PDB file of C-alpha atoms in Angstrom:
ATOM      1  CA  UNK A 123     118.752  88.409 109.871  1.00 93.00           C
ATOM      2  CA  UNK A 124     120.964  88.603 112.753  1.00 96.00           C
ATOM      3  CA  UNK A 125     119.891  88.034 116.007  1.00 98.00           C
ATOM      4  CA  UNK A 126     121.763  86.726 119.472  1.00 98.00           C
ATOM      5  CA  UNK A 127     119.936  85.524 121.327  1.00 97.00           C
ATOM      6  CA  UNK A 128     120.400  84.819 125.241  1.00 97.00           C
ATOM      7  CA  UNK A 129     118.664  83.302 128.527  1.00 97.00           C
ATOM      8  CA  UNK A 130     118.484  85.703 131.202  1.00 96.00           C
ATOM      9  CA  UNK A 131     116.378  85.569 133.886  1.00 93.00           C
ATOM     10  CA  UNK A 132     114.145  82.605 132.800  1.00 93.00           C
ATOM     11  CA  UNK A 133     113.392  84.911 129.510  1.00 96.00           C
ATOM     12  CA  UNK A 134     114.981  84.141 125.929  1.00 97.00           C
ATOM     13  CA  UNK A 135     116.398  87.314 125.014  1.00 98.00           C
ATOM     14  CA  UNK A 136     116.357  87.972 121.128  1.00 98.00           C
ATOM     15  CA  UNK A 137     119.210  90.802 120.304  1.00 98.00           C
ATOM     16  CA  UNK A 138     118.140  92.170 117.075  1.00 98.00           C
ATOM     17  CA  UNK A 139     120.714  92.908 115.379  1.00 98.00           C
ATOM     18  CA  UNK A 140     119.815  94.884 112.209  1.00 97.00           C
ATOM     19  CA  UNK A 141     119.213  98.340 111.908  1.00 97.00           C
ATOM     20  CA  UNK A 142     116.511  97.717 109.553  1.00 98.00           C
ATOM     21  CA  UNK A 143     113.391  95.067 109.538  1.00 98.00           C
ATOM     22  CA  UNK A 144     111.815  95.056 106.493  1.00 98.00           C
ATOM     23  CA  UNK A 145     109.895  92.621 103.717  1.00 97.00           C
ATOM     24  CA  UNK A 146     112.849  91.471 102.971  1.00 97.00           C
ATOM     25  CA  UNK A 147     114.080  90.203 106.490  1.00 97.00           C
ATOM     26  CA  UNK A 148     111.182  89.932 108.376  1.00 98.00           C
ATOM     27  CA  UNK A 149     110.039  86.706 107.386  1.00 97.00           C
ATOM     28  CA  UNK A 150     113.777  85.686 108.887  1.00 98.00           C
ATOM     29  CA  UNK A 151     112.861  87.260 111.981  1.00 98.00           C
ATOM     30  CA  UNK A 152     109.574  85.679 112.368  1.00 98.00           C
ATOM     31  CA  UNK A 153     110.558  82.433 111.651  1.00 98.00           C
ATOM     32  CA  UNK A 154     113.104  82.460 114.189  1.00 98.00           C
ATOM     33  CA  UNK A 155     110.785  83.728 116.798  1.00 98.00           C
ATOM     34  CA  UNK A 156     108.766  80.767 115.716  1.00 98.00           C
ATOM     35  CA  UNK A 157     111.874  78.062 115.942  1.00 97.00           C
ATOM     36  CA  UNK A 158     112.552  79.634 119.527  1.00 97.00           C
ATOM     37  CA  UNK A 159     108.886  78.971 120.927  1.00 98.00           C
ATOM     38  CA  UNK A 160     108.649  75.676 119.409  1.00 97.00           C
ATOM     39  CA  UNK A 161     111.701  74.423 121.090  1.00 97.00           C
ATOM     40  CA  UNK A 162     110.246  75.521 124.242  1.00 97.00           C
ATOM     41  CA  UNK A 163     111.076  79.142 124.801  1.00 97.00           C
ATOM     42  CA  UNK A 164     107.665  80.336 125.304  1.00 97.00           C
ATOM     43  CA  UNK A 165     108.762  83.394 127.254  1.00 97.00           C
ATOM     44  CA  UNK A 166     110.673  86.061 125.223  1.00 98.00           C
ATOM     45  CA  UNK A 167     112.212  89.358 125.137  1.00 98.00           C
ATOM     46  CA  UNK A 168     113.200  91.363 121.814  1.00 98.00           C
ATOM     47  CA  UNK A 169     115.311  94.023 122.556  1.00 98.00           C
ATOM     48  CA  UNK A 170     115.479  96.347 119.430  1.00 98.00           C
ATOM     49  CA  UNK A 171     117.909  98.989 120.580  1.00 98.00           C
ATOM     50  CA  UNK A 172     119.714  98.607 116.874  1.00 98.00           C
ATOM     51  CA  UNK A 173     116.334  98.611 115.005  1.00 98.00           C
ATOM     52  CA  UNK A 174     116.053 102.020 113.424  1.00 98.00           C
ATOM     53  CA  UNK A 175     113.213 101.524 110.683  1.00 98.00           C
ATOM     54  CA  UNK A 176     110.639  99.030 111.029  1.00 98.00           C
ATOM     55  CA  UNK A 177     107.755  98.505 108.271  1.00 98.00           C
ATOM     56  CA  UNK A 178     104.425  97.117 108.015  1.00 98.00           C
ATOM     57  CA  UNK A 179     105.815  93.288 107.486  1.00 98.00           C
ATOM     58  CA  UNK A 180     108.096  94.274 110.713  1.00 98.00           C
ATOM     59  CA  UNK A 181     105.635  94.553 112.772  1.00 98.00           C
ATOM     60  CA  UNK A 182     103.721  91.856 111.253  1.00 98.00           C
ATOM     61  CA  UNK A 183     106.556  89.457 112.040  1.00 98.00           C
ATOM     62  CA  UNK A 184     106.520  90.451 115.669  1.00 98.00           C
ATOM     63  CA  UNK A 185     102.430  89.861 116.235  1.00 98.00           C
ATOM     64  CA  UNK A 186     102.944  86.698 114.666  1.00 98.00           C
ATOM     65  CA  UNK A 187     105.432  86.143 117.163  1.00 98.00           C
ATOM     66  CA  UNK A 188     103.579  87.483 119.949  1.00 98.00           C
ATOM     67  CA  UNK A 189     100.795  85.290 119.063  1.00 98.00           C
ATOM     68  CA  UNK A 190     102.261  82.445 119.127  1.00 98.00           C
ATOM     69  CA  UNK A 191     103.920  82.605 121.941  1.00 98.00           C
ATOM     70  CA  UNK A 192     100.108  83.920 123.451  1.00 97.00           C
ATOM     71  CA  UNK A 193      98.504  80.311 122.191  1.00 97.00           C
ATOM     72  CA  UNK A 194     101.716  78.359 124.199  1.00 97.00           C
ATOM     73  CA  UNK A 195     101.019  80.248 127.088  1.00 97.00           C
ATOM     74  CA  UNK A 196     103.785  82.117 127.055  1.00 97.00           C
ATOM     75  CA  UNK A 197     104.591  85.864 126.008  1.00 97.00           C
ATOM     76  CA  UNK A 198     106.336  88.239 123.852  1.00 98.00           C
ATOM     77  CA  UNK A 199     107.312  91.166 125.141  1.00 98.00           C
ATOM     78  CA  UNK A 200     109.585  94.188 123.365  1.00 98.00           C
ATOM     79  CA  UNK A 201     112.328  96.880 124.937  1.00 98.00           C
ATOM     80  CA  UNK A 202     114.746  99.043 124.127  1.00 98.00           C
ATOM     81  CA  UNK A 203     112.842 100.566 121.336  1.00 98.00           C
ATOM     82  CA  UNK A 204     113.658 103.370 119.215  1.00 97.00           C
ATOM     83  CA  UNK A 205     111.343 106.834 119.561  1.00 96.00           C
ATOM     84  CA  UNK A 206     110.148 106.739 115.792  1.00 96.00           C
ATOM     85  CA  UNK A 207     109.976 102.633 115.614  1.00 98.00           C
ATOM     86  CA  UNK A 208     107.930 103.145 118.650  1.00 98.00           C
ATOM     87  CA  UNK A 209     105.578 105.305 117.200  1.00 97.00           C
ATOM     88  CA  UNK A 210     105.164 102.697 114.291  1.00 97.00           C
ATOM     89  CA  UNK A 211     103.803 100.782 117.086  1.00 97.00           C
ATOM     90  CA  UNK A 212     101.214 103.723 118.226  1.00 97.00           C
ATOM     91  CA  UNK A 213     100.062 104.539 114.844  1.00 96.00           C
ATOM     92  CA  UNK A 214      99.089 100.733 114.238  1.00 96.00           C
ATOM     93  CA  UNK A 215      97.591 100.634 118.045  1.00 96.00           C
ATOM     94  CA  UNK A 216     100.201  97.328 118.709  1.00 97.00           C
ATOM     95  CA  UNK A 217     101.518  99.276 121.564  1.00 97.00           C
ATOM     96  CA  UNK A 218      97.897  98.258 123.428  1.00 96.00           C
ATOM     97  CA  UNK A 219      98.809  94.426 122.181  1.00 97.00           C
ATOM     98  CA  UNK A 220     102.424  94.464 123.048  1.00 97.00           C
ATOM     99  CA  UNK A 221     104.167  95.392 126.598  1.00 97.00           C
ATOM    100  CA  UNK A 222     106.666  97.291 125.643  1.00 98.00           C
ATOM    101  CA  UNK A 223     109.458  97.985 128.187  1.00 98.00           C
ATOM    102  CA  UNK A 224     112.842 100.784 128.263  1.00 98.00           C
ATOM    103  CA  UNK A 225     115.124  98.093 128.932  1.00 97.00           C
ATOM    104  CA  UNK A 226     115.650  94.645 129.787  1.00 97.00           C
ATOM    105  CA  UNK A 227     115.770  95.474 133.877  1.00 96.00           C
ATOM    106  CA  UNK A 228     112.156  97.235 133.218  1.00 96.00           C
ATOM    107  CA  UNK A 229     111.012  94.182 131.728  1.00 96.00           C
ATOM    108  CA  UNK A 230     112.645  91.682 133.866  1.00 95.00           C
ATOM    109  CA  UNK A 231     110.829  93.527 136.826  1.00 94.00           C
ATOM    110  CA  UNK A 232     107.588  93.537 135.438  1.00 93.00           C
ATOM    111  CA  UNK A 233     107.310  90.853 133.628  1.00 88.00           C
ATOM    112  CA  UNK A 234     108.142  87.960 136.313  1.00 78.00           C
TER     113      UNK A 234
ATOM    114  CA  UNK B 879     103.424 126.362  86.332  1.00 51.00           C
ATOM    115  CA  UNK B 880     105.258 124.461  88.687  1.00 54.00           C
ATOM    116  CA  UNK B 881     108.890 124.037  88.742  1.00 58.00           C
ATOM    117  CA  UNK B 882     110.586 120.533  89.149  1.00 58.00           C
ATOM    118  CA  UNK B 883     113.544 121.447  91.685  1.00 76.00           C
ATOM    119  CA  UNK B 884     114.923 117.569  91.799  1.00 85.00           C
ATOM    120  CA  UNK B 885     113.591 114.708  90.540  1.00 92.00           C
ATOM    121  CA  UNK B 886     115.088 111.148  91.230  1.00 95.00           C
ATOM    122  CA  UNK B 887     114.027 108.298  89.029  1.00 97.00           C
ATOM    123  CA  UNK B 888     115.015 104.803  90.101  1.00 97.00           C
ATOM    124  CA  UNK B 889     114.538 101.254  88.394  1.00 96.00           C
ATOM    125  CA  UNK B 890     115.084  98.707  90.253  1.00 95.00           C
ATOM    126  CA  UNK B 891     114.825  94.329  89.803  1.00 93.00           C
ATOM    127  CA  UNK B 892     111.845  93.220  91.309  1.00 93.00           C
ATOM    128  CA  UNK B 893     113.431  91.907  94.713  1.00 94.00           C
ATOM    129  CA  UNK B 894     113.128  93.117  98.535  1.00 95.00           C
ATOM    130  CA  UNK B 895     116.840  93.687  98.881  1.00 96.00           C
ATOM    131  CA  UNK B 896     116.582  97.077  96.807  1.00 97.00           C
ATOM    132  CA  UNK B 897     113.867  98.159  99.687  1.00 98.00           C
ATOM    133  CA  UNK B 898     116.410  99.678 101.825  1.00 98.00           C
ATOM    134  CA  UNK B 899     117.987 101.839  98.753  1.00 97.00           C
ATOM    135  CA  UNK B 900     114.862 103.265  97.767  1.00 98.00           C
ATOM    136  CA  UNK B 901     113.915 104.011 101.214  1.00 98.00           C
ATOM    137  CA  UNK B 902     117.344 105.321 101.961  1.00 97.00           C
ATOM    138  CA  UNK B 903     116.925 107.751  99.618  1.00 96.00           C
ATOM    139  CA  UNK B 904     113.342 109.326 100.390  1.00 95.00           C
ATOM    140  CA  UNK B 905     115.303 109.468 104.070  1.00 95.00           C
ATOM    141  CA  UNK B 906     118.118 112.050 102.419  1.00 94.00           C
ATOM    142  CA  UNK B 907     115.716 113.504 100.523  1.00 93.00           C
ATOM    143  CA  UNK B 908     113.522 114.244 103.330  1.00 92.00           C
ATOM    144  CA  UNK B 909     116.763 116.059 105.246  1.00 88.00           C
ATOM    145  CA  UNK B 910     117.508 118.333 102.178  1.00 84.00           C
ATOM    146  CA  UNK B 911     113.981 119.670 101.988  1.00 84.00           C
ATOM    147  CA  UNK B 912     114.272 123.283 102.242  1.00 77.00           C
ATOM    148  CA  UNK B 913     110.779 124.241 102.388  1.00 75.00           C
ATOM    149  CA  UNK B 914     109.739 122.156 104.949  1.00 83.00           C
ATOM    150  CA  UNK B 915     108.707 123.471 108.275  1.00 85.00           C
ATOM    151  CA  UNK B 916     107.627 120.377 110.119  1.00 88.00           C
ATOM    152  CA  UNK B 917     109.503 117.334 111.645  1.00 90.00           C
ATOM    153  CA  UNK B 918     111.967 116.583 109.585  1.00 91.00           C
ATOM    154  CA  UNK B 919     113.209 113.216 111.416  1.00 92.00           C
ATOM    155  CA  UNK B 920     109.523 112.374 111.281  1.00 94.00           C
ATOM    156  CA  UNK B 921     109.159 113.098 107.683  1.00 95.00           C
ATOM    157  CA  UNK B 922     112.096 111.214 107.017  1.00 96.00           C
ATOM    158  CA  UNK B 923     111.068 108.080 108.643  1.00 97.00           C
ATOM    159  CA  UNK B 924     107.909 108.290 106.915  1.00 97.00           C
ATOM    160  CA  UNK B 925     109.219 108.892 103.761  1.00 97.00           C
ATOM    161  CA  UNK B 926     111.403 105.536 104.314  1.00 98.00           C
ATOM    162  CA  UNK B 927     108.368 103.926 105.393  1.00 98.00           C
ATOM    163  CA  UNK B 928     105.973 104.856 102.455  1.00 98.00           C
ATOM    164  CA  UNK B 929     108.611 104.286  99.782  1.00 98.00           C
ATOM    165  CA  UNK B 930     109.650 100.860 101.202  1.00 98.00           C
ATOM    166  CA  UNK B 931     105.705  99.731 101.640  1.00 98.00           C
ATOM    167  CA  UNK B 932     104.597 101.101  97.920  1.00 97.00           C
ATOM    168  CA  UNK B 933     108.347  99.293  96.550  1.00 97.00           C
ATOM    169  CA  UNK B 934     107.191  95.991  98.215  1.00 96.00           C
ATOM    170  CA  UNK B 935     103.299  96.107  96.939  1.00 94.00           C
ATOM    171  CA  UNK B 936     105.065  96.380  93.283  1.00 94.00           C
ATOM    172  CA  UNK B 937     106.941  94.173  94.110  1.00 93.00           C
ATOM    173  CA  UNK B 938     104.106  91.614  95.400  1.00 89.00           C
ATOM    174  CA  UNK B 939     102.187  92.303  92.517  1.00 84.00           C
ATOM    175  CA  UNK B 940     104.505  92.113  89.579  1.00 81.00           C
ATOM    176  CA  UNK B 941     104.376  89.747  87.319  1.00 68.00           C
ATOM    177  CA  UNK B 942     106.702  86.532  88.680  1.00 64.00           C
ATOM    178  CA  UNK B 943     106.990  84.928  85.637  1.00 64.00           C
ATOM    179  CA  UNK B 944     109.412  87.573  84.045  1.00 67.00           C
ATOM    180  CA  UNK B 945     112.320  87.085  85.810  1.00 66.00           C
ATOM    181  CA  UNK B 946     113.567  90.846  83.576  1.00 75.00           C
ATOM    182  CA  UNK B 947     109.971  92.813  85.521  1.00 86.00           C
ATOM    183  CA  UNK B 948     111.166  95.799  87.000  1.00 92.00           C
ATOM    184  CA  UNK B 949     109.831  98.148  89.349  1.00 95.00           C
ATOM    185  CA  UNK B 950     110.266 101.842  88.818  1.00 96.00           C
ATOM    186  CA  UNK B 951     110.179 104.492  91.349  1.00 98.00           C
ATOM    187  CA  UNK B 952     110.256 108.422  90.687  1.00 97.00           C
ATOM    188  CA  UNK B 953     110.602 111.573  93.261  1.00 96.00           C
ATOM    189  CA  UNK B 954     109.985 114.935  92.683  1.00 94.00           C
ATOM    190  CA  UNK B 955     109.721 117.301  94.706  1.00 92.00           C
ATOM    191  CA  UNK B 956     108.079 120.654  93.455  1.00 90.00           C
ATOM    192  CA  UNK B 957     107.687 123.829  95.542  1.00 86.00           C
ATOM    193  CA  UNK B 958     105.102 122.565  97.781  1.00 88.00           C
ATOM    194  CA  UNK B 959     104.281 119.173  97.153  1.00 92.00           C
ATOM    195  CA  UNK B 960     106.592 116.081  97.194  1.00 94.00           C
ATOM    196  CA  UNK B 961     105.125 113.565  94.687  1.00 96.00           C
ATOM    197  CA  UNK B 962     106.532 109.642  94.644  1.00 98.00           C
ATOM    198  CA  UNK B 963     104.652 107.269  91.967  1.00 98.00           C
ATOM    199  CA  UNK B 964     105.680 103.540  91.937  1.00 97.00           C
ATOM    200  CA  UNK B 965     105.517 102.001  88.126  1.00 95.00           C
ATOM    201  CA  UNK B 966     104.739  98.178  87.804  1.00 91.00           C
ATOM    202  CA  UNK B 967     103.381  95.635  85.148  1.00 88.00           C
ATOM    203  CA  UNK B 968     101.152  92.837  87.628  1.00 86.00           C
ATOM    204  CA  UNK B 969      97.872  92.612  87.670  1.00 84.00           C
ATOM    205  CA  UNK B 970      96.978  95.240  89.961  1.00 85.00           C
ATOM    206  CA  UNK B 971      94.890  95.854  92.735  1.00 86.00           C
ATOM    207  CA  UNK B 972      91.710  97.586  93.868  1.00 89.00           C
ATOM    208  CA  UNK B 973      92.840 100.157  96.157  1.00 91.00           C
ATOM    209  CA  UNK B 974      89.368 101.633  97.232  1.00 90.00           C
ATOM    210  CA  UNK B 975      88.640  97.738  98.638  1.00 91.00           C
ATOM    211  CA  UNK B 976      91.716  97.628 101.035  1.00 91.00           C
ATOM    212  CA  UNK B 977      90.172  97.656 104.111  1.00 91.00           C
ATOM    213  CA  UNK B 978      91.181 100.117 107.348  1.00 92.00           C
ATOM    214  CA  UNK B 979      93.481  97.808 109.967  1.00 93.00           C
ATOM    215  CA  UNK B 980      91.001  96.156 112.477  1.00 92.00           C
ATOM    216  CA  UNK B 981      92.765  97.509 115.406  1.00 92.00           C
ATOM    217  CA  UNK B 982      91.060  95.478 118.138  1.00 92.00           C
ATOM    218  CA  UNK B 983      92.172  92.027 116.861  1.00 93.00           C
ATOM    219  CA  UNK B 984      95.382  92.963 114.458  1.00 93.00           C
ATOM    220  CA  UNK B 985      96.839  90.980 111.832  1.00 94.00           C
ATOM    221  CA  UNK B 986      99.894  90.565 110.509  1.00 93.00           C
ATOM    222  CA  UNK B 987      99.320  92.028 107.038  1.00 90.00           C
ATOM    223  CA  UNK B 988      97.318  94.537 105.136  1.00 88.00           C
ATOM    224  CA  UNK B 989      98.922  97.859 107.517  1.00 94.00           C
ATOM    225  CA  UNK B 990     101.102  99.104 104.416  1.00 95.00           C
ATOM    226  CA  UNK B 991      98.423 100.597 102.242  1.00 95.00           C
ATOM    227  CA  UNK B 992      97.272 102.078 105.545  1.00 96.00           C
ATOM    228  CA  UNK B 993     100.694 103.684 106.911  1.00 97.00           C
ATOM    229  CA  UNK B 994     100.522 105.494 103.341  1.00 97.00           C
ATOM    230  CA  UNK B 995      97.408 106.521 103.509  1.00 96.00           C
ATOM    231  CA  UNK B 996      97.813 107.867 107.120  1.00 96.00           C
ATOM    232  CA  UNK B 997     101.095 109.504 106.350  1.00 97.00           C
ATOM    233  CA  UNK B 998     100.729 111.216 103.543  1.00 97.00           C
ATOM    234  CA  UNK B 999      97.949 112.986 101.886  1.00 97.00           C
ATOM    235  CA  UNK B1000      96.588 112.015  99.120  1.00 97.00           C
ATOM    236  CA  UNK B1001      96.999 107.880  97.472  1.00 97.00           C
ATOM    237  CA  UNK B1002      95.660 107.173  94.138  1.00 97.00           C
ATOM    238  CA  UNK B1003      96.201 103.548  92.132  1.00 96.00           C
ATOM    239  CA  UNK B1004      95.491 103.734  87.945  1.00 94.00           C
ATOM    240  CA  UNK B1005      96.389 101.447  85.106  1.00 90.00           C
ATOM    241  CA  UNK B1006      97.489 102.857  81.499  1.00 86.00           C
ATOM    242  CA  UNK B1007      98.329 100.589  78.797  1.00 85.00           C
ATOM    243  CA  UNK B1008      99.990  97.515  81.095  1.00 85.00           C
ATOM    244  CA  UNK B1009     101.315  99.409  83.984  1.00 91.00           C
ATOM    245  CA  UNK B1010      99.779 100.259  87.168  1.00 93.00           C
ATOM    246  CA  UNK B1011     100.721 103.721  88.651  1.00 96.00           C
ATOM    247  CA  UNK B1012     100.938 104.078  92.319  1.00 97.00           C
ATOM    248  CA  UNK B1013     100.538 108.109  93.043  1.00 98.00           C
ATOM    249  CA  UNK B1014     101.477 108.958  96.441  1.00 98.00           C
ATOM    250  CA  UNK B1015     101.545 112.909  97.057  1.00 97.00           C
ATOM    251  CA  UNK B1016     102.475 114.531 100.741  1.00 95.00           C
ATOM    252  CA  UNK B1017     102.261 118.659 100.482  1.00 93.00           C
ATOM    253  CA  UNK B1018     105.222 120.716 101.791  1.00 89.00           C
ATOM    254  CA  UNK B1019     103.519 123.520 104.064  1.00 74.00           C
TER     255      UNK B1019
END
């Protein structure tokens, strides 16, 4: 899985950068998220303007993510997302769990 | 009697890196469909989706001891029905018993079963002989 990530704006920023998360990278992804809060980053970003496809394990990955950054106190938040990985998110009703934001600006604004 | 236009029949080692081929190519099919009067991007996504969930349930429940299991995966598309059935030899599951998402406190699995059944219309999970048939139909209107 590649991902760059960056501090901006007291947020780690996660860059996804795969067009595709699936069962086979998505354990990747959420063990990275999980590395990230653990070593204090409890407030994060993933921007998924690359993400094309996400599955079920995707998505999975992500509330495991958000979650854990939930029972640190911190938060998970998504942008830059895709119209049809976005409606991934409506069909599973995540996008009432998740804030999900256009860009990083949108989310910088709202979420501090 | 119906008329098999193109029919694509993949086998494939039973490991997640093959997921994006076989969803790859219900995307491309989904673009060539002629008949189809709906969203095409949609139905290509979904295709993707529903080929790479049913791939990865064979794939959870083949049989890990044989290193040589296999997962096979056909297409065909007929004149007004695209039919995709997913071959493997594990033990099987009860699909009746997989439960709807709980969407007020979500969890991280157990959403693939349901983006199939959502997305397509009609799901049904048999055994013959020792392999499990996963029949996944969507109709072409």
């Amino acid at each position: 899985m590649n991902i760059i990530q960056q501090q901006l704006n007291g947020f780690s920023v996660l860059y996804i950068k795969e067009e595709r998360i699936d069962a086979h990278n998505s354990n990747d992804l959420k063990q990275y998220i999980v590395e990230r809060i653990e070593a204090g980053e409890i407030n994060l970003v993933v921007q998924l303007q690359e993400v094309k496809f996400v599955d079920s394990s995707g998505l999975g990955a992500l509330l495991a993510g958000y979650k854990h950054a939930a029972a640190k106190s911190g938060k998970l938040a998504l942008s830059n997302m895709q119209r049809q990985v976005l409606s991934m998110f409506e069909l599973t009703r995540l996008n009432r769990v998740f804030e999900i934001y256009t860009d990083l600006d949108d989310a910088f604004t709202n979420e501090s | 009697m119906e008329t098999t236009e193109i029919q694509v029949d993949v086998i494939i080692p039973t490991q997640t890196k093959y997921l994006d081929l076989i969803g790859s190519i219900g995307e491309r099919i989904a673009r060539e469909l002629d008949n189809y009067s709906g969203d095409r991007e949609a139905l290509a996504y979904h295709l993707n989706l529903v080929l790479t969930e049913a791939t990865t349930n064979a794939i959870k429940h083949s049989s890990h001891k044989d290193m040589k299991d296999t997962v096979r995966i056909t297409l065909r598309i007929l004149e007004d029905e695209l039919n995709i059935k997913v071959y493997d030899h594990g033990q099987g599951f009860d699909l009746e018993s997989v439960p709807m998402p709980d969407f007020d406190n979500p969890k991280e699995d157990g959403m693939g079963i349901y983006f199939i059944r959502t997305l397509m219309d009609s799901v049904t999970y048999s055994k013959k002989d020792e392999t499990n048939v996963l029949e996944i139909k969507k109709y072409l209107k």
